[in-house]
XYZ file of C-alpha atoms in Angstrom:
686
model
C 107.079 109.477 34.529
C 107.519 105.748 34.394
C 110.312 105.155 36.856
C 111.144 108.386 38.628
C 109.952 111.916 39.173
C 111.339 113.353 35.942
C 110.350 116.246 33.765
C 107.457 115.804 31.356
C 107.686 119.315 29.892
C 110.560 121.099 28.203
C 112.565 123.756 30.086
C 111.138 126.321 27.684
C 107.679 125.797 29.176
C 109.056 126.573 32.625
C 110.753 129.752 31.427
C 107.590 130.787 29.581
C 105.352 130.329 32.624
C 107.698 132.056 35.070
C 108.570 135.030 32.854
C 105.434 135.515 30.770
C 102.972 135.298 33.648
C 105.052 137.783 35.647
C 105.052 140.226 32.725
C 101.349 139.609 32.115
C 100.401 140.438 35.692
C 102.539 143.586 35.645
C 100.731 144.686 32.503
C 97.401 143.821 34.090
C 98.249 145.974 37.111
C 99.105 148.939 34.877
C 95.777 148.528 33.097
C 93.848 148.229 36.366
C 95.502 151.327 37.837
C 94.678 153.288 34.680
C 91.056 152.117 34.741
C 90.739 152.820 38.478
C 92.261 156.300 38.263
C 90.088 157.216 35.297
C 86.729 155.625 36.100
C 86.706 154.932 39.872
C 89.481 156.940 41.566
C 90.045 156.705 45.318
C 90.300 159.757 47.531
C 93.976 159.007 48.212
C 95.162 158.155 44.727
C 97.393 155.296 43.622
C 100.593 157.117 44.639
C 99.544 157.559 48.265
C 101.344 155.537 50.958
C 98.102 154.566 52.728
C 96.751 153.331 49.401
C 99.986 151.403 48.724
C 100.194 149.647 52.111
C 96.525 149.320 53.149
C 94.376 149.943 50.017
C 92.921 153.074 51.676
C 91.222 150.811 54.275
C 88.238 150.385 51.967
C 88.192 146.695 51.014
C 84.906 144.795 51.417
C 84.457 141.348 53.060
C 84.327 139.306 49.855
C 87.654 140.596 48.574
C 89.153 140.299 52.076
C 88.075 136.633 52.091
C 89.537 136.180 48.614
C 92.803 137.752 49.766
C 92.963 135.447 52.781
C 92.401 132.351 50.639
C 95.101 133.539 48.277
C 97.624 134.505 50.966
C 97.084 131.223 52.844
C 97.372 129.069 49.703
C 101.086 128.414 49.485
C 102.945 125.926 47.356
C 103.017 123.890 50.586
C 99.215 124.052 50.790
C 98.918 122.215 47.509
C 101.985 120.003 47.790
C 102.232 119.101 51.482
C 98.492 118.483 51.867
C 98.763 115.955 49.035
C 101.903 114.519 50.636
C 100.128 113.805 53.950
C 97.246 112.241 52.012
C 99.815 110.042 50.282
C 101.296 109.038 53.667
C 98.257 108.750 55.962
C 95.225 108.355 53.692
C 91.935 110.228 54.114
C 92.891 111.590 57.554
C 95.827 113.547 56.108
C 93.827 116.040 54.004
C 91.395 116.682 56.843
C 94.036 117.355 59.486
C 95.991 119.544 57.089
C 92.917 121.613 56.221
C 91.350 121.797 59.688
C 94.722 122.315 61.354
C 95.401 125.374 59.219
C 91.866 126.813 59.131
C 91.328 127.396 62.852
C 94.093 130.018 62.954
C 92.390 132.119 60.282
C 89.057 131.810 62.085
C 90.614 132.827 65.409
C 92.477 135.666 63.700
C 89.045 137.208 63.183
C 89.285 138.043 66.905
C 92.586 139.860 66.374
C 91.229 141.593 63.280
C 88.155 142.892 65.092
C 90.284 144.054 68.023
C 92.667 145.868 65.696
C 89.754 147.795 64.187
C 88.398 148.533 67.679
C 91.577 149.213 69.664
C 93.935 150.527 66.968
C 91.726 151.599 64.051
C 94.383 153.698 62.296
C 97.459 151.509 62.865
C 99.375 150.305 59.830
C 100.849 147.151 61.432
C 100.001 144.983 64.443
C 103.551 145.608 65.698
C 102.749 149.299 66.205
C 100.253 148.230 68.875
C 103.007 146.307 70.673
C 105.370 149.309 70.541
C 102.817 151.730 71.962
C 101.573 149.349 74.649
C 104.770 147.594 75.762
C 107.597 149.875 74.639
C 110.476 149.700 72.196
C 112.593 146.829 73.654
C 109.731 144.316 73.529
C 108.639 145.774 70.199
C 112.078 145.033 68.744
C 111.851 141.432 69.943
C 108.505 140.893 68.219
C 109.704 142.636 65.056
C 112.413 139.964 64.966
C 109.806 137.227 65.460
C 107.573 138.678 62.762
C 110.380 139.004 60.237
C 111.592 135.527 61.208
C 108.150 134.207 60.323
C 108.309 136.019 56.991
C 111.756 134.517 56.353
C 110.391 130.993 56.813
C 107.183 131.578 54.864
C 108.791 133.456 51.965
C 111.627 130.962 51.581
C 109.120 128.088 51.637
C 107.104 129.729 48.887
C 110.135 130.247 46.672
C 111.619 126.819 47.399
C 108.344 124.977 46.793
C 107.656 126.793 43.560
C 111.197 126.472 42.192
C 111.449 122.756 42.986
C 108.134 122.011 41.303
C 109.021 124.001 38.179
C 112.321 122.126 38.070
C 110.664 118.719 38.559
C 108.088 119.281 35.812
C 110.147 121.199 33.247
C 113.831 120.927 34.075
C 114.144 124.708 34.458
C 117.074 125.356 36.845
C 116.038 125.844 40.470
C 118.394 128.829 40.736
C 116.702 130.641 37.842
C 113.148 129.884 38.967
C 113.986 130.859 42.548
C 115.179 134.340 41.570
C 112.974 135.227 38.612
C 109.707 134.393 40.398
C 109.985 136.922 43.286
C 111.385 139.620 41.001
C 108.439 139.270 38.622
C 106.010 139.445 41.535
C 107.761 142.533 42.903
C 107.160 144.321 39.598
C 103.375 144.225 39.821
C 103.370 144.860 43.588
C 105.472 147.995 43.041
C 103.000 149.160 40.429
C 99.837 148.673 42.456
C 100.682 148.032 46.128
C 98.233 146.155 48.343
C 95.303 146.875 46.030
C 97.251 145.224 43.223
C 97.807 142.289 45.533
C 94.054 142.031 46.137
C 93.248 142.192 42.429
C 95.900 139.579 41.705
C 94.475 137.514 44.573
C 91.084 137.523 42.887
C 92.489 136.483 39.522
C 94.733 133.815 41.010
C 92.053 132.358 43.270
C 89.450 132.114 40.523
C 91.855 130.148 38.318
C 93.078 128.071 41.269
C 89.570 126.939 42.250
C 88.730 126.079 38.640
C 91.859 123.923 38.231
C 91.332 122.093 41.533
C 87.730 121.335 40.530
C 89.030 119.982 37.223
C 91.468 117.691 39.036
C 88.753 116.488 41.418
C 86.310 115.575 38.657
C 89.101 113.971 36.639
C 90.166 111.683 39.488
C 86.652 110.611 40.505
C 84.815 111.004 37.202
C 86.466 111.057 33.796
C 89.812 109.320 34.360
C 90.155 105.833 32.891
C 92.766 105.008 35.537
C 90.501 105.666 38.531
C 87.254 107.365 37.529
C 85.014 106.259 40.413
C 84.814 106.006 44.198
C 84.742 102.213 44.070
C 87.908 102.033 41.959
C 89.701 104.459 44.302
C 88.618 102.355 47.292
C 89.864 99.197 45.584
C 93.269 100.698 44.769
C 93.749 102.161 48.254
C 92.919 98.820 49.855
C 95.526 97.128 47.693
C 98.080 99.796 48.717
C 97.618 98.991 52.425
C 98.894 98.546 55.076
C 100.012 101.879 56.503
C 101.534 101.950 59.969
C 99.462 103.579 62.711
C 96.101 103.392 60.910
C 93.164 101.216 61.947
C 93.521 97.854 60.148
C 96.394 99.437 58.243
C 93.847 101.137 55.973
C 94.181 104.400 54.063
C 90.385 104.713 54.318
C 90.109 105.614 57.990
C 90.192 108.684 60.206
C 91.597 106.496 62.991
C 95.187 107.361 62.181
C 97.695 107.867 64.987
C 100.248 109.585 62.772
C 97.519 111.613 61.091
C 96.361 112.915 64.477
C 99.927 113.725 65.557
C 100.448 115.609 62.309
C 97.191 117.479 62.947
C 98.392 118.677 66.363
C 101.772 119.715 64.935
C 99.980 121.485 62.097
C 97.672 123.399 64.438
C 100.522 124.558 66.678
C 102.875 125.492 63.867
C 100.349 127.427 61.833
C 99.356 129.694 64.705
C 102.701 131.420 64.361
C 102.533 131.700 60.585
C 99.183 133.510 60.829
C 99.393 135.505 64.061
C 102.992 136.699 63.459
C 102.636 137.376 59.739
C 101.823 140.997 58.972
C 100.122 139.980 55.714
C 97.028 138.840 57.665
C 96.941 141.928 59.859
C 97.342 143.892 56.610
C 94.039 142.491 55.419
C 92.300 143.388 58.656
C 93.736 146.901 58.405
C 92.659 147.187 54.761
C 89.096 146.118 55.545
C 86.209 148.557 55.692
C 85.056 149.073 59.293
C 83.602 145.998 60.930
C 83.970 143.883 57.757
C 87.265 142.426 59.042
C 85.369 139.843 61.100
C 83.183 138.760 58.181
C 86.156 138.654 55.845
C 88.256 136.381 58.055
C 85.401 134.039 58.927
C 84.385 133.713 55.275
C 88.010 133.412 54.189
C 88.777 130.677 56.704
C 85.795 128.556 55.753
C 86.440 129.105 52.039
C 90.120 128.172 52.307
C 89.344 124.879 54.090
C 88.141 123.298 50.844
C 91.320 124.125 48.900
C 93.773 121.691 50.570
C 90.969 119.228 51.296
C 90.005 118.978 47.633
C 93.442 118.778 46.050
C 94.781 116.359 48.672
C 91.682 114.155 48.550
C 92.026 113.940 44.776
C 95.678 114.104 43.689
C 97.172 112.988 47.014
C 95.040 109.855 47.231
C 95.449 109.288 43.488
C 99.238 109.279 43.862
C 99.036 106.564 46.509
C 96.442 104.576 44.539
C 98.340 104.647 41.237
C 101.858 104.038 42.544
C 102.866 100.534 41.539
C 99.626 100.056 39.591
C 100.151 102.435 36.690
C 103.252 102.664 34.487
C 102.844 106.428 34.080
C 102.978 107.018 37.845
C 106.413 107.642 39.317
C 107.746 105.607 42.216
C 108.240 108.282 44.882
C 111.123 108.249 47.347
C 110.922 109.692 50.866
C 112.734 112.820 49.677
C 110.257 113.197 46.801
C 107.366 113.041 49.264
C 109.056 115.558 51.580
C 109.514 117.870 48.591
C 105.759 117.692 47.943
C 105.895 115.847 44.616
C 102.960 113.384 44.959
C 100.521 115.958 43.525
C 102.591 116.890 40.436
C 103.381 113.209 39.827
C 99.700 112.229 40.013
C 98.633 115.118 37.763
C 101.141 114.067 35.105
C 100.151 110.394 35.412
C 96.436 111.156 35.028
C 96.505 113.835 32.333
C 99.996 113.689 30.842
C 101.442 116.995 29.692
C 98.091 118.735 30.180
C 98.075 117.738 33.849
C 101.670 118.866 34.279
C 100.899 122.258 32.723
C 97.801 122.668 34.908
C 99.818 121.798 38.010
C 102.589 124.165 36.970
C 100.143 127.053 36.526
C 98.360 126.159 39.771
C 101.553 126.188 41.815
C 102.898 129.305 40.123
C 99.689 131.190 40.908
C 99.785 129.967 44.519
C 103.365 131.124 44.910
C 102.845 134.511 43.269
C 99.706 135.464 45.175
C 101.056 134.422 48.576
C 104.473 135.943 47.906
C 102.895 139.230 46.802
C 101.243 139.413 50.231
C 104.617 138.705 51.855
C 106.310 141.519 49.921
C 103.742 144.110 51.014
C 103.761 142.809 54.598
C 107.538 142.944 55.034
C 107.655 146.311 53.299
C 105.146 147.655 55.848
C 107.142 146.294 58.800
C 110.367 147.810 57.449
C 108.652 151.158 56.871
C 106.467 151.566 59.959
C 108.278 149.448 62.559
C 111.942 149.999 61.700
C 112.459 153.101 59.543
C 109.820 155.421 61.004
C 110.267 154.786 64.763
C 114.028 154.129 64.898
C 115.703 155.736 61.883
C 113.671 158.816 60.918
C 110.753 159.561 63.283
C 109.827 162.741 61.384
C 109.819 161.125 57.957
C 107.577 162.718 55.352
C 104.917 160.844 53.423
C 107.124 160.795 50.321
C 110.002 159.291 52.277
C 107.767 156.584 53.733
C 106.392 155.890 50.258
C 109.934 155.479 48.921
C 110.963 153.155 51.772
C 107.841 151.034 51.206
C 108.817 150.515 47.577
C 112.461 149.897 48.444
C 111.320 147.330 51.007
C 109.441 145.410 48.309
C 112.569 145.270 46.124
C 114.791 144.300 49.052
C 112.539 141.459 50.172
C 112.092 140.124 46.635
C 115.858 139.637 46.399
C 115.989 138.154 49.907
C 113.266 135.644 49.011
C 115.325 134.242 46.174
C 118.445 133.993 48.327
C 116.647 132.432 51.308
C 114.834 129.810 49.267
C 118.031 128.709 47.579
C 119.924 128.561 50.885
C 117.473 125.922 52.121
C 117.807 124.078 48.818
C 121.583 123.879 48.833
C 121.964 122.883 52.474
C 119.665 119.943 51.782
C 116.551 120.986 53.717
C 113.189 120.048 52.222
C 109.912 121.938 52.121
C 108.275 119.485 54.520
C 110.918 119.999 57.226
C 110.604 123.786 57.128
C 106.824 123.538 57.304
C 106.645 121.380 60.440
C 109.527 122.974 62.391
C 108.169 126.537 62.219
C 106.028 126.157 65.321
C 109.021 125.187 67.458
C 110.903 128.328 66.437
C 108.285 131.098 66.308
C 105.389 129.510 68.227
C 106.230 131.023 71.666
C 105.295 134.499 70.431
C 101.748 133.536 69.380
C 99.814 133.997 72.624
C 101.682 137.154 73.734
C 100.804 138.869 70.438
C 97.183 137.765 70.701
C 96.973 138.964 74.310
C 98.607 142.317 73.551
C 95.965 143.117 70.950
C 92.907 141.471 72.514
C 93.330 141.362 76.330
C 93.481 144.559 78.359
C 94.738 142.817 81.517
C 97.804 141.037 80.132
C 100.974 141.825 82.083
C 103.887 143.131 79.995
C 106.588 141.356 82.006
C 104.723 138.057 81.854
C 104.616 138.302 78.066
C 108.369 138.861 77.868
C 109.170 136.015 80.267
C 106.635 133.659 78.686
C 108.040 134.208 75.206
C 111.696 133.723 76.142
C 111.112 130.739 78.436
C 108.818 129.134 75.869
C 111.424 129.603 73.133
C 114.236 127.973 75.090
C 112.105 125.089 76.368
C 110.528 124.380 72.970
C 113.841 124.137 71.130
C 115.411 122.050 73.908
C 112.414 119.681 73.973
C 112.439 119.335 70.183
C 116.159 118.624 69.842
C 116.532 116.452 72.956
C 113.484 114.387 71.963
C 114.927 113.887 68.491
C 118.272 112.805 69.917
C 116.872 110.457 72.572
C 113.857 108.989 70.762
C 115.391 108.672 67.297
C 118.963 107.820 68.324
C 120.771 110.777 66.756
C 120.422 114.454 65.917
C 119.955 115.106 62.200
C 117.570 116.659 59.704
C 115.724 113.350 59.431
C 115.364 112.768 63.190
C 114.250 116.341 63.881
C 111.573 115.766 61.227
C 110.103 112.810 63.140
C 106.576 113.197 64.517
C 107.197 112.752 68.261
C 110.031 115.330 68.617
C 108.020 117.821 66.561
C 104.944 117.170 68.673
C 106.880 117.870 71.883
C 108.487 121.039 70.546
C 105.315 122.490 69.028
C 103.117 121.825 72.059
C 105.603 123.415 74.461
C 106.146 126.385 72.133
C 102.452 127.266 71.979
C 101.162 126.178 75.411
C 103.969 127.044 77.854
C 103.667 130.836 77.315
C 99.915 130.524 77.978
C 100.574 128.739 81.278
C 102.981 131.503 82.309
C 101.111 134.575 81.061
C 97.513 133.835 82.084
C 98.042 133.199 85.846
C 100.579 136.029 86.095
C 98.236 138.490 84.389
C 95.248 137.457 86.503
C 97.271 137.979 89.690
C 98.964 141.191 88.544
C 96.977 142.709 85.645
C 98.045 145.797 83.707
C 94.447 146.975 83.010
C 95.340 148.857 79.842
C 92.756 151.413 78.612
C 93.710 151.333 74.869
C 93.859 155.137 74.604
C 97.466 154.995 73.437
C 96.836 152.443 70.703
C 93.706 154.244 69.495
C 95.814 157.364 69.025
C 98.207 155.675 66.562
C 97.939 157.758 63.356
C 94.513 158.954 64.535
C 93.099 162.025 62.747
C 92.397 163.834 66.016
C 96.086 163.740 66.977
C 96.729 165.865 63.873
C 93.723 168.173 64.117
C 93.408 168.968 67.820
C 95.132 172.319 67.424
C 92.913 173.205 64.491
C 89.644 172.132 66.072
C 90.301 174.147 69.219
C 90.380 177.343 67.173
C 87.704 176.535 64.621
C 85.070 175.165 66.997
C 84.837 177.899 69.601
C 81.040 177.859 69.750
C 78.623 174.968 69.904
C 76.512 176.202 67.034
C 79.301 175.752 64.518
C 79.958 172.300 65.952
C 76.310 171.264 65.781
C 76.245 172.070 62.084
C 78.435 169.017 61.501
C 76.548 166.617 63.750
C 75.108 163.760 61.698
C 71.358 163.483 61.868
C 70.200 161.033 64.500
C 73.255 161.466 66.744
C 72.131 161.407 70.408
C 72.936 164.634 72.308
C 75.258 162.911 74.744
C 77.459 161.777 71.847
C 78.300 165.399 71.057
C 80.512 165.354 74.117
C 81.509 161.769 74.799
C 80.815 158.303 73.543
C 81.014 155.547 76.156
C 80.248 152.008 75.093
C 80.207 149.469 77.913
C 81.267 146.093 76.669
C 81.828 142.693 78.280
C 83.300 139.604 76.694
C 84.218 136.114 77.759
C 87.334 136.260 79.889
C 87.204 140.036 80.416
C 85.468 142.046 83.115
C 84.677 144.746 80.558
C 86.145 148.084 79.587
C 84.968 151.375 78.149
C 85.542 152.550 74.641
C 85.909 156.293 75.250
C 86.093 158.841 72.504
C 86.954 162.144 74.137
C 84.890 164.810 72.414
C 82.495 164.857 69.521
C 85.314 165.514 67.047
C 86.707 162.032 67.609
C 83.351 160.370 67.093
C 82.780 162.380 63.936
C 86.224 161.497 62.554
C 85.764 157.824 63.403
C 82.393 157.619 61.694
C 83.594 159.552 58.669
C 86.294 156.866 58.329
C 83.626 154.143 58.431
C 84.410 153.172 62.037
C 81.346 153.096 64.256
C 82.501 152.026 67.772
C 79.184 150.354 68.589
C 79.275 148.273 65.413
C 82.925 147.408 66.021
C 82.088 146.127 69.513
C 79.250 144.010 68.099
C 81.582 142.719 65.394
C 84.126 141.716 68.010
C 81.512 139.776 69.957
C 80.540 137.950 66.782
C 84.211 137.160 66.094
C 84.660 135.518 69.503
C 81.494 133.446 69.248
C 81.803 132.336 65.637
C 85.533 131.592 65.778
C 85.255 129.487 68.935
C 82.210 127.542 67.703
C 83.697 126.851 64.261
C 87.025 125.818 65.791
C 85.222 123.348 68.067
C 83.317 121.915 65.103
C 86.433 121.466 62.954
C 88.862 120.194 65.593
C 86.582 118.196 67.924
C 83.091 117.507 66.579
C 83.763 116.386 62.989
C 86.752 114.155 63.884
C 84.699 112.486 66.628
C 81.918 111.763 64.148
C 84.217 110.436 61.429
C 86.035 107.916 63.653
C 82.797 106.064 64.449
C 83.366 103.878 61.391
C 86.652 102.022 61.778
C 87.287 102.017 58.033
C 85.273 103.449 55.150
C 83.533 101.672 52.307
C 83.365 103.001 48.753
C 79.994 104.570 49.633
C 81.481 106.321 52.658
C 84.367 107.619 50.568
C 81.866 108.822 47.969
C 79.880 110.822 50.520
C 83.092 112.350 51.912
C 84.467 113.385 48.514
C 81.072 114.736 47.419
C 80.979 116.987 50.487
C 84.535 118.162 49.791
C 83.823 119.058 46.161
C 80.521 120.675 47.141
C 82.392 122.779 49.690
C 84.779 123.849 46.938
C 81.804 125.171 44.953
C 80.825 127.206 48.030
C 84.401 128.502 48.088
C 83.975 129.588 44.478
C 80.842 131.498 45.464
C 82.678 133.306 48.269
C 85.897 134.205 46.461
C 84.685 134.587 42.865
C 81.032 135.673 42.903
C 80.791 137.649 46.177
C 83.570 140.181 45.360
C 81.878 140.943 42.030
C 78.514 141.423 43.727
C 79.984 143.722 46.382
C 81.712 145.803 43.715
C 78.741 146.003 41.359
C 78.326 149.777 41.806
C 81.997 150.509 41.114
C 81.982 148.128 38.160
C 78.846 149.844 36.866
C 80.544 153.250 37.073
C 83.548 151.894 35.209
C 81.364 150.481 32.443
C 79.445 153.768 32.134
C 82.675 155.745 31.972
C 84.103 153.366 29.408
C 80.919 153.640 27.335
C 81.127 157.455 27.450
C 84.723 157.339 26.246
C 83.755 155.036 23.386
C 80.923 157.398 22.437
C 83.338 160.314 22.280
C 82.296 161.864 25.585
C 84.229 162.396 28.798
C 84.187 159.269 30.936
C 86.770 160.369 33.488
C 85.397 160.351 37.057
C 86.430 162.355 40.124
C 87.002 160.952 43.664
């Protein structure tokens, strides 16, 4: 890579990675399903629709956290974080990571409310349909699928362009083969397969990023130390908008603007993406809160580490090393600083590592997208509007068909962006302007009993129009013309993103305080609830209290045999009652691992932890790091040491914790396997 971003591997390597890894994961899923069905079967079975779309709602916090890290690690996470490090210096990785972590932390609030207010729902959109009706539901289905269009096409485009840049494999081939290969293993195993793939992908991903980090700051002859990195970055200065023109400062005007754009834009890609709600739905009871908080903090280290190593290395080596490509603006927008730096530092080995890293990021995140869109098609389009009385088999078929349909769409959408000349960076930063106005209404619908339905509709539509107008007019007036390049400028994007996210809040909150709806959540709690299916049976089978008392769990207070009422107050709410009418509901809830009192406590923890951690990441740490105008080699060393140490903590959360939580199931599998080897019968029953 002496003069340009050119391939360093043969096209055959690209074909091998894209095809062979897809086949390998499909085979792995078949093996896992066989092992699960034989040694640790679920009550539902692998062919059940609830198992396919929500993993039987039995996933523990560690694997939820692993799934969140995997779903939130896109090709853009690895490429664009390094690109902003290349452009802005040390502030870029931080604002990328912090600006995309707070949404996951705050989604813990939505996750806990979903478990409390709609414990048996299959999608967050079902809550909107029951609470606000079909017209508004249709609007938010469009927003949700629009978010999936942008995210899925970004994943495919980023992966295909990187494979092409490193190997010369045609973008068209990589763009279509990748989603089809992913669809194969998702069809085999559903959401549980996605979680297992998440674990495998994330373990490898963390290991490779650690290898890159220690190469850049330890073993590399081209950099190899904090002092050498500091020396090279000082020689690369100045950069416009940074204190003293230095890459070694958090006092970066453009870095801060990017951070604000990043925060606003990523709210939509988390809050409107069913793949995150899918993980809350799949969680076991109150573990949704723990899973999202752990997942958010674990994910933070991923973009921070790769951007602080490969992103800064790309800037440091450019012009100083003959193996480092000279990157154009379009190369940077396409996210190529990281692949270029990897190839410059480690040659073909670095290129192969980067290729595997990006392929795993694309496959794991895209697998989550396939299951998410399939669920929306099944439960928010087919079931309510096409065939309300659909059988379980029909829903199961539509779920699988939805996976196939979206896999094909992903390839088409990614290539559309490619051939109209739109880069990965432009799609990433413009998302907030387009889908951002729906963020607060969705949050309020799930988490705020007083929100007014009409205010949500008006706030969304007004916010949409004003955000797009502000974005395009600002680009035209401030940059002199309206084009892809001018709409990608920081100031127009800042205006559009801020209006998109904040204007609906300014409309909805006062309106709802003046004219609240005061929703009681009974309708949303009845979505797919067991008691809606068994009321007729229980009325005939529980005619006397003695037969009912036989099923009362030991330690249940007498008043809970009739009604459970949990008074609960939270910040911003006057309080409401969680009412379970009749003992049967309480019994069914607890048998499903849903204790209302624990769910209320979990929700309180979600509010407190998410708000505190958001304050620390967005306000406290930046204020502390700008005290020094520019950093010395020692300051850079402390910063990078913290980042790599945090990545080891991430490894503990997403690699070690899931194994520890599953130790009993793994033990049963090993015992069953040992019995089979000894000639006995190792097959287990649910």
